[in-house]
Coordinates of C-alpha atoms and ligand atoms in Angstrom, one line a residue:
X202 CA 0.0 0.0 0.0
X203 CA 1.4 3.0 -1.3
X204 CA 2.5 5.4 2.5
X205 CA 1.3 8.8 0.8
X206 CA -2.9 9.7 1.2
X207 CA -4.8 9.8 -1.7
X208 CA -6.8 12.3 -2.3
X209 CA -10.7 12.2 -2.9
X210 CA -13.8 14.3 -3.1
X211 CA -17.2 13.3 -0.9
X212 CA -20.3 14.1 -1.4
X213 CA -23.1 13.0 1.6
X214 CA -26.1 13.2 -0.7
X215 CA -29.5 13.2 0.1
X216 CA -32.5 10.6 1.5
X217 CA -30.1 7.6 3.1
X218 CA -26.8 9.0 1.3
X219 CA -25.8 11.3 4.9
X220 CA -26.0 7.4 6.8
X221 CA -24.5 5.3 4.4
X222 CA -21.7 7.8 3.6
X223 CA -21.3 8.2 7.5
X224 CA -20.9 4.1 7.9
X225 CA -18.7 3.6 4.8
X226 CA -16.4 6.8 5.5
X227 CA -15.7 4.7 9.2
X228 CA -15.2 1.5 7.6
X229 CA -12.5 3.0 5.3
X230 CA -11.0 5.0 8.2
X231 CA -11.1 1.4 10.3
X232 CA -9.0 -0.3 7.1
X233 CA -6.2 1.4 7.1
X234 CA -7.2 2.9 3.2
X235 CA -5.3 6.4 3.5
X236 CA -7.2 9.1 2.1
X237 CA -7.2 12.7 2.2
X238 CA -10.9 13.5 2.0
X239 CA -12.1 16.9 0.4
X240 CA -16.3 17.1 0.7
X241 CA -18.8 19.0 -1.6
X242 CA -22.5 19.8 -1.3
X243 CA -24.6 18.6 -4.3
X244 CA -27.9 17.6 -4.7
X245 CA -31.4 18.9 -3.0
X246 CA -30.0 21.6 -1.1
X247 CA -28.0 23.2 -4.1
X248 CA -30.6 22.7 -6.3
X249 CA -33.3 24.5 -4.5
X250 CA -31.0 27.1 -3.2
X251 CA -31.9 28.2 -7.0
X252 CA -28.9 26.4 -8.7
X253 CA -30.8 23.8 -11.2
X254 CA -27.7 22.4 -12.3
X255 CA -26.9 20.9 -8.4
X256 CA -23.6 21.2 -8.3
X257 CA -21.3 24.8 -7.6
X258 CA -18.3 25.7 -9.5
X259 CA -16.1 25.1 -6.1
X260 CA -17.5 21.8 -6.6
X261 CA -16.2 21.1 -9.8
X262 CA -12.9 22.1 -8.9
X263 CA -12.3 19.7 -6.4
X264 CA -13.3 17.2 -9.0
X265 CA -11.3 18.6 -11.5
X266 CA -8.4 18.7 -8.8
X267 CA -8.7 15.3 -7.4
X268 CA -10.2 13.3 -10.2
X269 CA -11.5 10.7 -7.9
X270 CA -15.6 10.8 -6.1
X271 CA -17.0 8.9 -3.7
X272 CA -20.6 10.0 -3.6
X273 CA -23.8 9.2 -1.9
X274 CA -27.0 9.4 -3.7
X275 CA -28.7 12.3 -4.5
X276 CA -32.7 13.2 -5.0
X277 CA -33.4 14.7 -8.1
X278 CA -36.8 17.2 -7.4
X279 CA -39.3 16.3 -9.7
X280 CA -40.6 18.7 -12.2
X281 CA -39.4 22.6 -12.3
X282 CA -36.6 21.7 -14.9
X283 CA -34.1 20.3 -12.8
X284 CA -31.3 18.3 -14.6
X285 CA -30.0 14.9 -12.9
X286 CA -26.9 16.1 -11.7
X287 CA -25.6 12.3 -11.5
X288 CA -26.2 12.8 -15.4
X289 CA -24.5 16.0 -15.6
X290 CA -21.6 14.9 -13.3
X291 CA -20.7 11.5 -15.4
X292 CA -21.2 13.5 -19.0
X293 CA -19.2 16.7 -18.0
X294 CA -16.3 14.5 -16.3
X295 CA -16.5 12.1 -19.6
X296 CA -17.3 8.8 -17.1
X297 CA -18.1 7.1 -19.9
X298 CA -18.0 3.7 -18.3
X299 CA -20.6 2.2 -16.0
X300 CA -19.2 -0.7 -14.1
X301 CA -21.9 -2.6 -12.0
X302 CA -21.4 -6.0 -10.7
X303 CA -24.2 -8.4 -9.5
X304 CA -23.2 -11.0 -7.5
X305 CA -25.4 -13.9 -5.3
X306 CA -24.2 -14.6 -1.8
X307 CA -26.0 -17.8 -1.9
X308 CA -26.6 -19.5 1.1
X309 CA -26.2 -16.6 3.2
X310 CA -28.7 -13.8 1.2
X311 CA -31.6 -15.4 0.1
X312 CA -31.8 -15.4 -3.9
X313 CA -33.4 -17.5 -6.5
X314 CA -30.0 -17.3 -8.3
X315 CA -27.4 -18.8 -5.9
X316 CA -24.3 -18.9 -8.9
X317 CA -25.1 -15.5 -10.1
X318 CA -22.0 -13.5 -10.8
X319 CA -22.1 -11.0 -13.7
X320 CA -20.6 -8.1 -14.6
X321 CA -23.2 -5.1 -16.2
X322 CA -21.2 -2.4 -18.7
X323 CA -23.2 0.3 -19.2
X324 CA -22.7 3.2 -22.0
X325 CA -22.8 6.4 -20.0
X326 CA -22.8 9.1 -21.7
X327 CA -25.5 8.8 -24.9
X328 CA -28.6 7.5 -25.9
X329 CA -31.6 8.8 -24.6
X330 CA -29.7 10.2 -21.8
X331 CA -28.3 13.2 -24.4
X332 CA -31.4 14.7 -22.4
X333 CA -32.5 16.7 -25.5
X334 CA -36.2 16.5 -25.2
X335 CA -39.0 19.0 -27.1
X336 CA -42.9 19.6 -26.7
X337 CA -43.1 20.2 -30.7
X338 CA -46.8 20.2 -30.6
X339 CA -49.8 20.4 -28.5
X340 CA -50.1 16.4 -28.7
X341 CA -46.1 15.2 -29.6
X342 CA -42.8 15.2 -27.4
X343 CA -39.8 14.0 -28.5
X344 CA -36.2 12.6 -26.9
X345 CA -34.0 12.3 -28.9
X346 CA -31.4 9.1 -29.2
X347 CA -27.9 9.7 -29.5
X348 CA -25.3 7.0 -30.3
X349 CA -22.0 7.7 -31.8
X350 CA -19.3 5.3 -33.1
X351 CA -16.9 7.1 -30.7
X352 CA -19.2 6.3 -28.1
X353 CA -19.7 2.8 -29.0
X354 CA -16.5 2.4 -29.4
X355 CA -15.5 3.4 -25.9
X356 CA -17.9 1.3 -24.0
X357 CA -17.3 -1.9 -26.1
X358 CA -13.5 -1.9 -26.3
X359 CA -13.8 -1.0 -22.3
X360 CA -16.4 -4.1 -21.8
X361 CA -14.0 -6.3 -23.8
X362 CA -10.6 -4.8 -22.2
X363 CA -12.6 -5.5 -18.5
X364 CA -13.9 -8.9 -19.0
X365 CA -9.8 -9.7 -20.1
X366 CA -8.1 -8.0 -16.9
X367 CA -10.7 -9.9 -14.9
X368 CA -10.3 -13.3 -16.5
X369 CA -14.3 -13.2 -17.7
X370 CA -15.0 -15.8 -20.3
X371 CA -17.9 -14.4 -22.5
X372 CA -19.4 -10.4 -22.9
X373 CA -22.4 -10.1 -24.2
X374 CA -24.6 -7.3 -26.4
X375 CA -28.2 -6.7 -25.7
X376 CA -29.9 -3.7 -28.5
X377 CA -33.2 -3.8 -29.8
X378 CA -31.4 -3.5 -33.7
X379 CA -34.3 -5.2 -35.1
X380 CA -36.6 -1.9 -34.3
X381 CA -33.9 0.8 -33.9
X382 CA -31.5 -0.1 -37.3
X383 CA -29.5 3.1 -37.1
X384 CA -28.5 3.4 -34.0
X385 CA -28.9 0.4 -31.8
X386 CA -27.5 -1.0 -34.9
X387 CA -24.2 1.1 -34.8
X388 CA -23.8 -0.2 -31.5
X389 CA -24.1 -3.9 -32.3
X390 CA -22.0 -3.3 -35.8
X391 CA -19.2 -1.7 -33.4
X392 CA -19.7 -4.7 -30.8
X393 CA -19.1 -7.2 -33.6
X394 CA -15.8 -5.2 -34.9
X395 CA -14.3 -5.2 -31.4
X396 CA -15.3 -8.5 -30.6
X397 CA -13.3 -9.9 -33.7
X398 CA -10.3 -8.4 -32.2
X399 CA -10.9 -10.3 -28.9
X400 CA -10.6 -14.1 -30.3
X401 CA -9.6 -15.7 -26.5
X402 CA -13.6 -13.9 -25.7
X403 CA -16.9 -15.4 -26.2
X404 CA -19.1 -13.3 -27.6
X405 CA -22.6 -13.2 -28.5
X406 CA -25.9 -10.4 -29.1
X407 CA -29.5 -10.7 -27.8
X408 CA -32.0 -8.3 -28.7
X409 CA -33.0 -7.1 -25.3
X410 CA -36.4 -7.8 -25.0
X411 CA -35.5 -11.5 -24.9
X412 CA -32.0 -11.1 -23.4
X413 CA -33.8 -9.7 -20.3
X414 CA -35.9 -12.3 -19.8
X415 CA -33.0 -14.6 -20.0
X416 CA -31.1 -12.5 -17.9
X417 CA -33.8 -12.4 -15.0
X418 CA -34.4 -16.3 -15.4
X419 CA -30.8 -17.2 -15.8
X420 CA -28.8 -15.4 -15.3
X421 CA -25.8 -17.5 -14.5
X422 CA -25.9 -17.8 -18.3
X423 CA -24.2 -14.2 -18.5
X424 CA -20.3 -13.0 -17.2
X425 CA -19.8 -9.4 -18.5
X426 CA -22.9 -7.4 -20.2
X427 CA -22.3 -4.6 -22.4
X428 CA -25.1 -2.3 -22.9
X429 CA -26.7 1.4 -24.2
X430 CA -27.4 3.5 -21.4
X431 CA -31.0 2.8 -20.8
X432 CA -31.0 -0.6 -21.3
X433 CA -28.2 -0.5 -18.8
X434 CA -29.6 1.5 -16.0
X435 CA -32.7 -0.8 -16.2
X436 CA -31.2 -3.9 -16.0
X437 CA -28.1 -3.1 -13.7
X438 CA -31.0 -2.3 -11.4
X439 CA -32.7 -6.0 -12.1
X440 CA -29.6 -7.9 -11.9
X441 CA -28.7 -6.7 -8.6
X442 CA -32.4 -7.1 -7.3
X443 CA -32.4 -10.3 -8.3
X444 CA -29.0 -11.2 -6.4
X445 CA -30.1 -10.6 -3.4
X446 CA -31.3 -6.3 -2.9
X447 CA -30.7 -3.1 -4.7
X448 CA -28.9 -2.5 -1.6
X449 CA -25.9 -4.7 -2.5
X450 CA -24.2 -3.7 -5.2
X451 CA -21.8 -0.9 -6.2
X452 CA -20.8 1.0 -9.2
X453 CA -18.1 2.5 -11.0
X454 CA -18.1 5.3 -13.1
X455 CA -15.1 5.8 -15.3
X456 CA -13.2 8.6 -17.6
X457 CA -9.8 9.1 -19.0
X458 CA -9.1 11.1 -16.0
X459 CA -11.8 10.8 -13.6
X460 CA -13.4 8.2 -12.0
X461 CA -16.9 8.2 -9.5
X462 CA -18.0 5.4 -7.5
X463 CA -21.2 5.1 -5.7
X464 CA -24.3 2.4 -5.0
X465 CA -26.6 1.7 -8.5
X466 CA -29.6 2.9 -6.0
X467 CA -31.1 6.0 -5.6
X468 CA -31.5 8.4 -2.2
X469 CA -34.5 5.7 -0.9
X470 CA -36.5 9.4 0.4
X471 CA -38.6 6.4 2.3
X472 CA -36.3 4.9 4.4
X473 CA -34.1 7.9 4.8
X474 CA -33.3 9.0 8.9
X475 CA -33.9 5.8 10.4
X476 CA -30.7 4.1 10.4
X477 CA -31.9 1.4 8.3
X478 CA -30.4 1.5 5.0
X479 CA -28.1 -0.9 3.7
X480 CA -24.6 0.8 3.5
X481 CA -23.5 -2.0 1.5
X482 CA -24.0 -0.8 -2.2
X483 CA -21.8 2.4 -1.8
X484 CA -19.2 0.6 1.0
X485 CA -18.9 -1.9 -2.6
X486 CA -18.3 1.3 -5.0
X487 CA -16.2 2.5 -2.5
X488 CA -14.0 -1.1 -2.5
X489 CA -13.7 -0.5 -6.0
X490 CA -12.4 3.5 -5.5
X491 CA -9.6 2.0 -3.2
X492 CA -8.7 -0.7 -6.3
X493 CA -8.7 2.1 -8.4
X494 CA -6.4 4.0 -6.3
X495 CA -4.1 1.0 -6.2
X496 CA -5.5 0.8 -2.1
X497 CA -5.7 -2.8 -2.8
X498 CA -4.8 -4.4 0.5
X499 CA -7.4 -1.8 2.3
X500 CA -9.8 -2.7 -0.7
X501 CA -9.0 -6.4 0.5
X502 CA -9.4 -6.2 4.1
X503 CA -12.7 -4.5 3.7
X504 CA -14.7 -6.8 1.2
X505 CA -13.5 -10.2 3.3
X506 CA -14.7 -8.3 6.5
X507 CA -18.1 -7.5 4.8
X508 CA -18.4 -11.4 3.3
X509 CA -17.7 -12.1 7.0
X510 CA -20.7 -10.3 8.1
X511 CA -22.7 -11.5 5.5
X512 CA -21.8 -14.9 6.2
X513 CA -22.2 -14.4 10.0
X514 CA -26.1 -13.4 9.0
X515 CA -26.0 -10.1 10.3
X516 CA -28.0 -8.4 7.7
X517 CA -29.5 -4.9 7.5
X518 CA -33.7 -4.9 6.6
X519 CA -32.9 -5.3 2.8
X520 CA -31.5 -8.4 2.9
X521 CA -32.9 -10.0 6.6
X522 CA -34.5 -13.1 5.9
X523 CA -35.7 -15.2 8.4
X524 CA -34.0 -18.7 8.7
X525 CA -31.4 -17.3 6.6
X526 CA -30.3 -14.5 8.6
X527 CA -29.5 -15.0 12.2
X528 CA -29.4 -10.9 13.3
X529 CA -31.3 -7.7 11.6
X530 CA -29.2 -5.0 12.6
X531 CA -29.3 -1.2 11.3
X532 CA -27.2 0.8 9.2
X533 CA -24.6 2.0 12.0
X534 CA -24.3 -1.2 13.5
X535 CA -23.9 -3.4 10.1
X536 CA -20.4 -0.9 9.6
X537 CA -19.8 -1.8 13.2
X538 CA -19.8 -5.4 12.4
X539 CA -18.0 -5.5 9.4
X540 CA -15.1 -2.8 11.5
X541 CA -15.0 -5.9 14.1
X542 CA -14.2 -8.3 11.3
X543 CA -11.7 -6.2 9.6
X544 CA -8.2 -9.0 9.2
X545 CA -11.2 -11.6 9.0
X546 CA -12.0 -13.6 5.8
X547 CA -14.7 -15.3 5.0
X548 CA -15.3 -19.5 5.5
X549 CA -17.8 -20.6 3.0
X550 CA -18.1 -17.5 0.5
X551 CA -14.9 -17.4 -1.4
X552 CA -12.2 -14.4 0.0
X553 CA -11.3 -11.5 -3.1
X554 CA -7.9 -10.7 -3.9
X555 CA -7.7 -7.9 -5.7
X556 CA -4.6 -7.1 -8.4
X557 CA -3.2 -3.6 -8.6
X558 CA -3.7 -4.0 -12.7
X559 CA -6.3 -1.6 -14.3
X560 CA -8.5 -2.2 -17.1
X561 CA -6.7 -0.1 -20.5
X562 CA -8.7 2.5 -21.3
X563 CA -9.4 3.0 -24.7
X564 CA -7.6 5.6 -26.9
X565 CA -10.3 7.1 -29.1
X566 CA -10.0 11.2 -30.6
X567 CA -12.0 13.1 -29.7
X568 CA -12.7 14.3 -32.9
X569 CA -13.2 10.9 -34.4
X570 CA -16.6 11.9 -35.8
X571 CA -16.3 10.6 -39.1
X572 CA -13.8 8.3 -41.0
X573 CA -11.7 10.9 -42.7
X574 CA -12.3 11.2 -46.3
X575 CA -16.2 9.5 -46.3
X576 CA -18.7 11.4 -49.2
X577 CA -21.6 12.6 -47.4
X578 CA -24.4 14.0 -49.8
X579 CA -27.5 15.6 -48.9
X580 CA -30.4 14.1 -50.8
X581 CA -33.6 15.5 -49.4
X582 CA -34.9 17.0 -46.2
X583 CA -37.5 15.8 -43.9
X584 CA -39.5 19.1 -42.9
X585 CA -41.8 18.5 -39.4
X586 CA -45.1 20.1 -39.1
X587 CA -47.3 21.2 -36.7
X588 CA -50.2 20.7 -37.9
X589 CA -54.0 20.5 -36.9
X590 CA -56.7 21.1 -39.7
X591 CA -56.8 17.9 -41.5
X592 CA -56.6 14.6 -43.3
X593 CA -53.0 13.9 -45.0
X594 CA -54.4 13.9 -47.7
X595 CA -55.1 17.5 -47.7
X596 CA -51.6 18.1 -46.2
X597 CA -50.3 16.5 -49.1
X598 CA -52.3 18.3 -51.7
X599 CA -51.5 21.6 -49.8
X600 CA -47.9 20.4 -49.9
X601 CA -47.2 19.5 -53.3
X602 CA -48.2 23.2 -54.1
X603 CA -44.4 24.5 -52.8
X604 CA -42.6 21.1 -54.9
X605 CA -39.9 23.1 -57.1
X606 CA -36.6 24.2 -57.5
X607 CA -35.0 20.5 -57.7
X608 CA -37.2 19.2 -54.9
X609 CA -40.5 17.2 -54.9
X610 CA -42.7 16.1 -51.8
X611 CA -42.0 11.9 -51.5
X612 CA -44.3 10.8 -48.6
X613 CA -45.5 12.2 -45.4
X614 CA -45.7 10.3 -42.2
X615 CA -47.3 10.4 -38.9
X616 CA -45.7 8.7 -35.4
X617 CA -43.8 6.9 -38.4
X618 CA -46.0 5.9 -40.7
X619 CA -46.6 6.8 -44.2
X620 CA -50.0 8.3 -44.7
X621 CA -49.6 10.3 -48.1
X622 CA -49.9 9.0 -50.9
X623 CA -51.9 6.3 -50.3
X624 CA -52.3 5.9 -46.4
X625 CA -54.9 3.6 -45.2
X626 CA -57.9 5.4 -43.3
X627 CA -57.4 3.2 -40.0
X628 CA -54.0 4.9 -39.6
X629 CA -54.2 7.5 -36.5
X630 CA -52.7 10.4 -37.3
X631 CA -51.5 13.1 -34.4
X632 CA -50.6 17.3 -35.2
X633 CA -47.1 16.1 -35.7
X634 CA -46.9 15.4 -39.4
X635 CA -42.9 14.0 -41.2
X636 CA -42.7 15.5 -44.8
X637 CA -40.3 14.2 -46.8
X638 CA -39.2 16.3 -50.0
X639 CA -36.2 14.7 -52.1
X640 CA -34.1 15.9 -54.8
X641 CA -35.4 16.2 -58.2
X642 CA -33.0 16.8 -60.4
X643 CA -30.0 14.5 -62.8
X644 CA -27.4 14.6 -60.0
X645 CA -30.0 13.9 -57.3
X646 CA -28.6 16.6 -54.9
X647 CA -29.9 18.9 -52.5
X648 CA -28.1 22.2 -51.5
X649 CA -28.8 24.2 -48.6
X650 CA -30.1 27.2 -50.3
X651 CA -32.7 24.7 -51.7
X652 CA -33.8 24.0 -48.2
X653 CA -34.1 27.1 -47.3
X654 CA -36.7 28.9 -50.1
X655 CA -38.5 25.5 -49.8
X656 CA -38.7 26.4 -45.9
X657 CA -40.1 30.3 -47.4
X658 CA -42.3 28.4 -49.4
X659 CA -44.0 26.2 -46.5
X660 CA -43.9 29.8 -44.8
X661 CA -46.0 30.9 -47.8
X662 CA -48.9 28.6 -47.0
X663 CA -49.2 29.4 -43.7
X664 CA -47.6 25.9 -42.6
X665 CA -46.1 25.5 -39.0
X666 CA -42.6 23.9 -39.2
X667 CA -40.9 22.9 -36.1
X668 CA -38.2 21.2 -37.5
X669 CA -36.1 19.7 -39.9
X670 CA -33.6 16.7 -40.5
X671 CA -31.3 16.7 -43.6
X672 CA -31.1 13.0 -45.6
X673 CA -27.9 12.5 -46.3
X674 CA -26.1 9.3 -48.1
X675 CA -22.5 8.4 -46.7
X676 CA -20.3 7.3 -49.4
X677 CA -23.6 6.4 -51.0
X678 CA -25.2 4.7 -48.0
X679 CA -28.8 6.0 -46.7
X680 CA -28.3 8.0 -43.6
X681 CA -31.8 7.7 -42.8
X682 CA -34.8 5.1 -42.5
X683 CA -37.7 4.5 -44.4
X684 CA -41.0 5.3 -43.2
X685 CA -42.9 2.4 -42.2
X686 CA -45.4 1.5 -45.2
X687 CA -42.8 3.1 -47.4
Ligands
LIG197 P1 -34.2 4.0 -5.0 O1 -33.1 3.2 -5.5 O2 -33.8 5.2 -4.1 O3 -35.2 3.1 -4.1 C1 -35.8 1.9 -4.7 C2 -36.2 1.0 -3.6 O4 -35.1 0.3 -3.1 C3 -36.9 1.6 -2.5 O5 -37.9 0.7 -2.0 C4 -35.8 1.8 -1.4 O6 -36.3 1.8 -0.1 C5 -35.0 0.5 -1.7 N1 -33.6 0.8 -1.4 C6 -32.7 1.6 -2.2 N2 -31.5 1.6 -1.6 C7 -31.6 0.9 -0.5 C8 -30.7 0.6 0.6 N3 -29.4 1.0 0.5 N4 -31.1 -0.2 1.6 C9 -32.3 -0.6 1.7 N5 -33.2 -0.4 0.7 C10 -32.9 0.4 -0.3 O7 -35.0 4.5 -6.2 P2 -36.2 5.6 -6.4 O8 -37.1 5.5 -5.2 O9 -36.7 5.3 -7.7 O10 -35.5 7.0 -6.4 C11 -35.3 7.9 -5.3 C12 -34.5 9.1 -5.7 O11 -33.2 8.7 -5.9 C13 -35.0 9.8 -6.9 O12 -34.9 11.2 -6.7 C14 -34.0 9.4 -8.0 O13 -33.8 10.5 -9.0 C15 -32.7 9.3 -7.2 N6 -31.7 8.3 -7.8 C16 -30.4 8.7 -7.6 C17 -29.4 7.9 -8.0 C18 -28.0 8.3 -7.8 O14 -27.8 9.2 -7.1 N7 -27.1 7.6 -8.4 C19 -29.8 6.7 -8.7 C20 -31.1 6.3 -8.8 C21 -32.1 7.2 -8.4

């Protein structure tokens, strides 16, 4: 163990995150783990204190200055426009790794999945968690759905660089492709580029709808998970249910720089002030700060001690099972159980030894948008409407009024699907109306200029536009979809 302290920034939190930053700060003082400890407010308090971000600039600096964060969980307040600062903290910092790991301490936590041992990688950063959302219309909202290559690239080579540093047999991709072909599909083209390069790794895709129930059924079937954001936070949340509580497991967040560990639950408002909270979900994320910090014997002594407890059946309210447990005990006195046991290992449960080696993080630019060189044409422009005052088939006769100047109206949809020309009359149609115009001319190319007097020209008729995506071919490859019924 390395003599000089390392230094981290704490943050208490809000709900149960004040008790079980209290209990696991103790334990780590009790271990020997040497740490110079700088704290922040975030959260509630900064929120309503009218910063909607949560989080003050001194607070970033100490980030920024000791690039490592042990923090408690934090209440988002609903409503009034408040962002999720644990959002905003893991996409400012670039975390864009989400380590969770699920684990059954069968016989001694009750569980229908005694050999469950899995490792979840969630995508951090993109997908619906861009938080970019619009009212467009009185009836429509929209989020939009982010994934880069970049991005994918990150998370996947990470997933694949993790499950080799910690001896994990198979990873395995859960998208829902067969729905969402652009960008869940970018993420399972880039999972089955990486995967090539990783031949001593079983690999293998589910579309999640199926992979989840797999995962909740058996899930000793899985070893390391890689998956988009959402799909991620769900089932990180499942997975560690279903090994025993939400209350158990622990999560890492990591950057190029920065890293941020903390419990995969929430601030638990419900429980919060009466000392019965498991601490064991952030005392795990904390275990895996002090391997980060290269704190390994500390890191050691601590997760034997706490297999000790758990082994000993002293379990917090979560977990408390009768005939399975043999004392419920609250938060304070669970960390004073696993402080007695610190230099103790566990009999039955198998001890941890941890190895100073970290996972290599993968080297991607920045800028590494597009493959240099690629030909990307614009070849139409889908033009949004808000619109109220009739059938699409009047939109469409109204619209193919302002066709010109090398572009032609193609289809229009609705939620998706085509309703002009031709839509059938079941189709339910919304205010929110997709018109697609496309070039109409020998080199079948649109310029912006076009766009723009065909955007005067809706203007003209009195249309409401809300917005507009370009269609663009990459090196002659549609950069769009269809519409359904196209
Ligand atoms: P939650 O995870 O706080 O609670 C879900 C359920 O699990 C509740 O029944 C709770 O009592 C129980 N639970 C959670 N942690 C426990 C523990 N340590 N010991 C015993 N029982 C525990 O989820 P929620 O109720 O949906 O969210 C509450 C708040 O937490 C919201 O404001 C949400 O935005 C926030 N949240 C924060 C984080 C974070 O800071 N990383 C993560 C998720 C949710």
């Amino acid at each position: 163990m390395k003599n000089e302290k390392s230094a981290i920034t704490v943050a208490y939190g809000d709900g149960i995150g004040p008790e079980i930053m209290s209990a696991t700060l103790d334990i780590l003082e009790e271990s020997g783990a040497k740490l110079d400890i700088e704290m922040i407010e975030i959260g509630e308090k900064v929120y309503l204190s009218g910063n909607t971000a949560g989080i003050s600039t001194e607070s970033w600096d100490s980030l920024r200055r000791t690039k490592v964060f042990l923090k408690a969980p934090i209440t988002t307040p609903q409503g009034g426009g408040y962002k999720s600062l644990n959002v905003t903290v893991r996409k400012t910092l670039g975390l864009f790794a989400n380590v969770r790991p699920c684990v059954s301490y069968a016989p001694f936590v009750d569980t229908k999945h005694p050999k469950m041992d899995l490792v979840i990688i969630r995508e951090n950063e993109e997908d619906l968690y861009a938080g970019i959302e619009h009212r467009q219309t009185s009836q429509v909202y929209q989020c939009l759905k982010i994934i880069t290559r970049p991005g994918c690239e990150k998370i996947i080579r990470y997933g694949f660089e993790y499950a080799r540093q910690h001896n994990r047999k198979k990873v395995t991709c859960f998208t829902k492709d067969n729905i969402m072909k652009m960008t869940d599909g970018l993420f399972h083209k880039v999972f089955d580029e990486v995967a090539a390069q990783y031949s001593d790794i079983e690999n293998e895709h589910w579309i999640v709808d199926i992979g989840s129930a797999k995962l909740s059924d058996t899930p000793d079937d899985f070893d390391v998970i890689i998956l988009p954001n959402l799909y991620g936070d769900i089932l990180s949340d499942v997975a560690a249910q279903i090994a025993g509580s939400i209350g158990l497991a622990g999560s890492a967040n990591i950057g190029e720089n920065i890293a941020m560990f903390e419990a995969i639950h929430g601030s638990a408002p419900k429980i919060a002030g009466q000392n019965i909270a498991n601490p064991s979900g952030l005392l795990h994320g904390a275990i895996m700060m002090l391997v980060h910090l290269n704190q390994t014997e500390a890191a050691e002594r601590i997760h034997n001690a706490w297999l000790k407890t758990i082994e000993d059946g002293i379990h917090t309210n979560d977990v408390f099972k009768e005939g399975v447990s043999k004392k419920e005990v609250g938060t304070r006195a669970f960390a004073e159980a696993v402080m007695n046991r610190l230099g103790q290992k566990p009999e039955t449960l198998k001890p941890v030894k941890y190895s100073a080696k970290s996972v290599n993080l993968p080297k991607i630019s920045k800028t590494n948008g597009h493959s240099h060189g690629e030909k990307k044409e614009m070849v139409g422009v889908d033009v949004f409407l808000d619109w109220k005052y009739g059938s699409p088939n009047e939109l469409g006769n109204l619209l193919e009024k302002v066709n010109g100047d090398g572009v032609k109206l193609q289809m229009i949809t609705n939620r998706g699907v085509k309703v002009y020309p031709n839509g059938l009359p079941e189709t339910f149609c919304t205010d929110h109306w997709r018109c697609r115009f496309i070039a109409e001319n020998d080199n079948k190319i649109v310029r912006h200029p076009q766009i723009i007097n065909l955007l005067g020209r809706v203007n003209e008729l009195g249309l409401d536009f809300i917005k507009i995506e370009t269609l663009c071919e990459f090196d002659g490859e549609k950069g769009y979809s269809l519409g359904q019924g196209q």
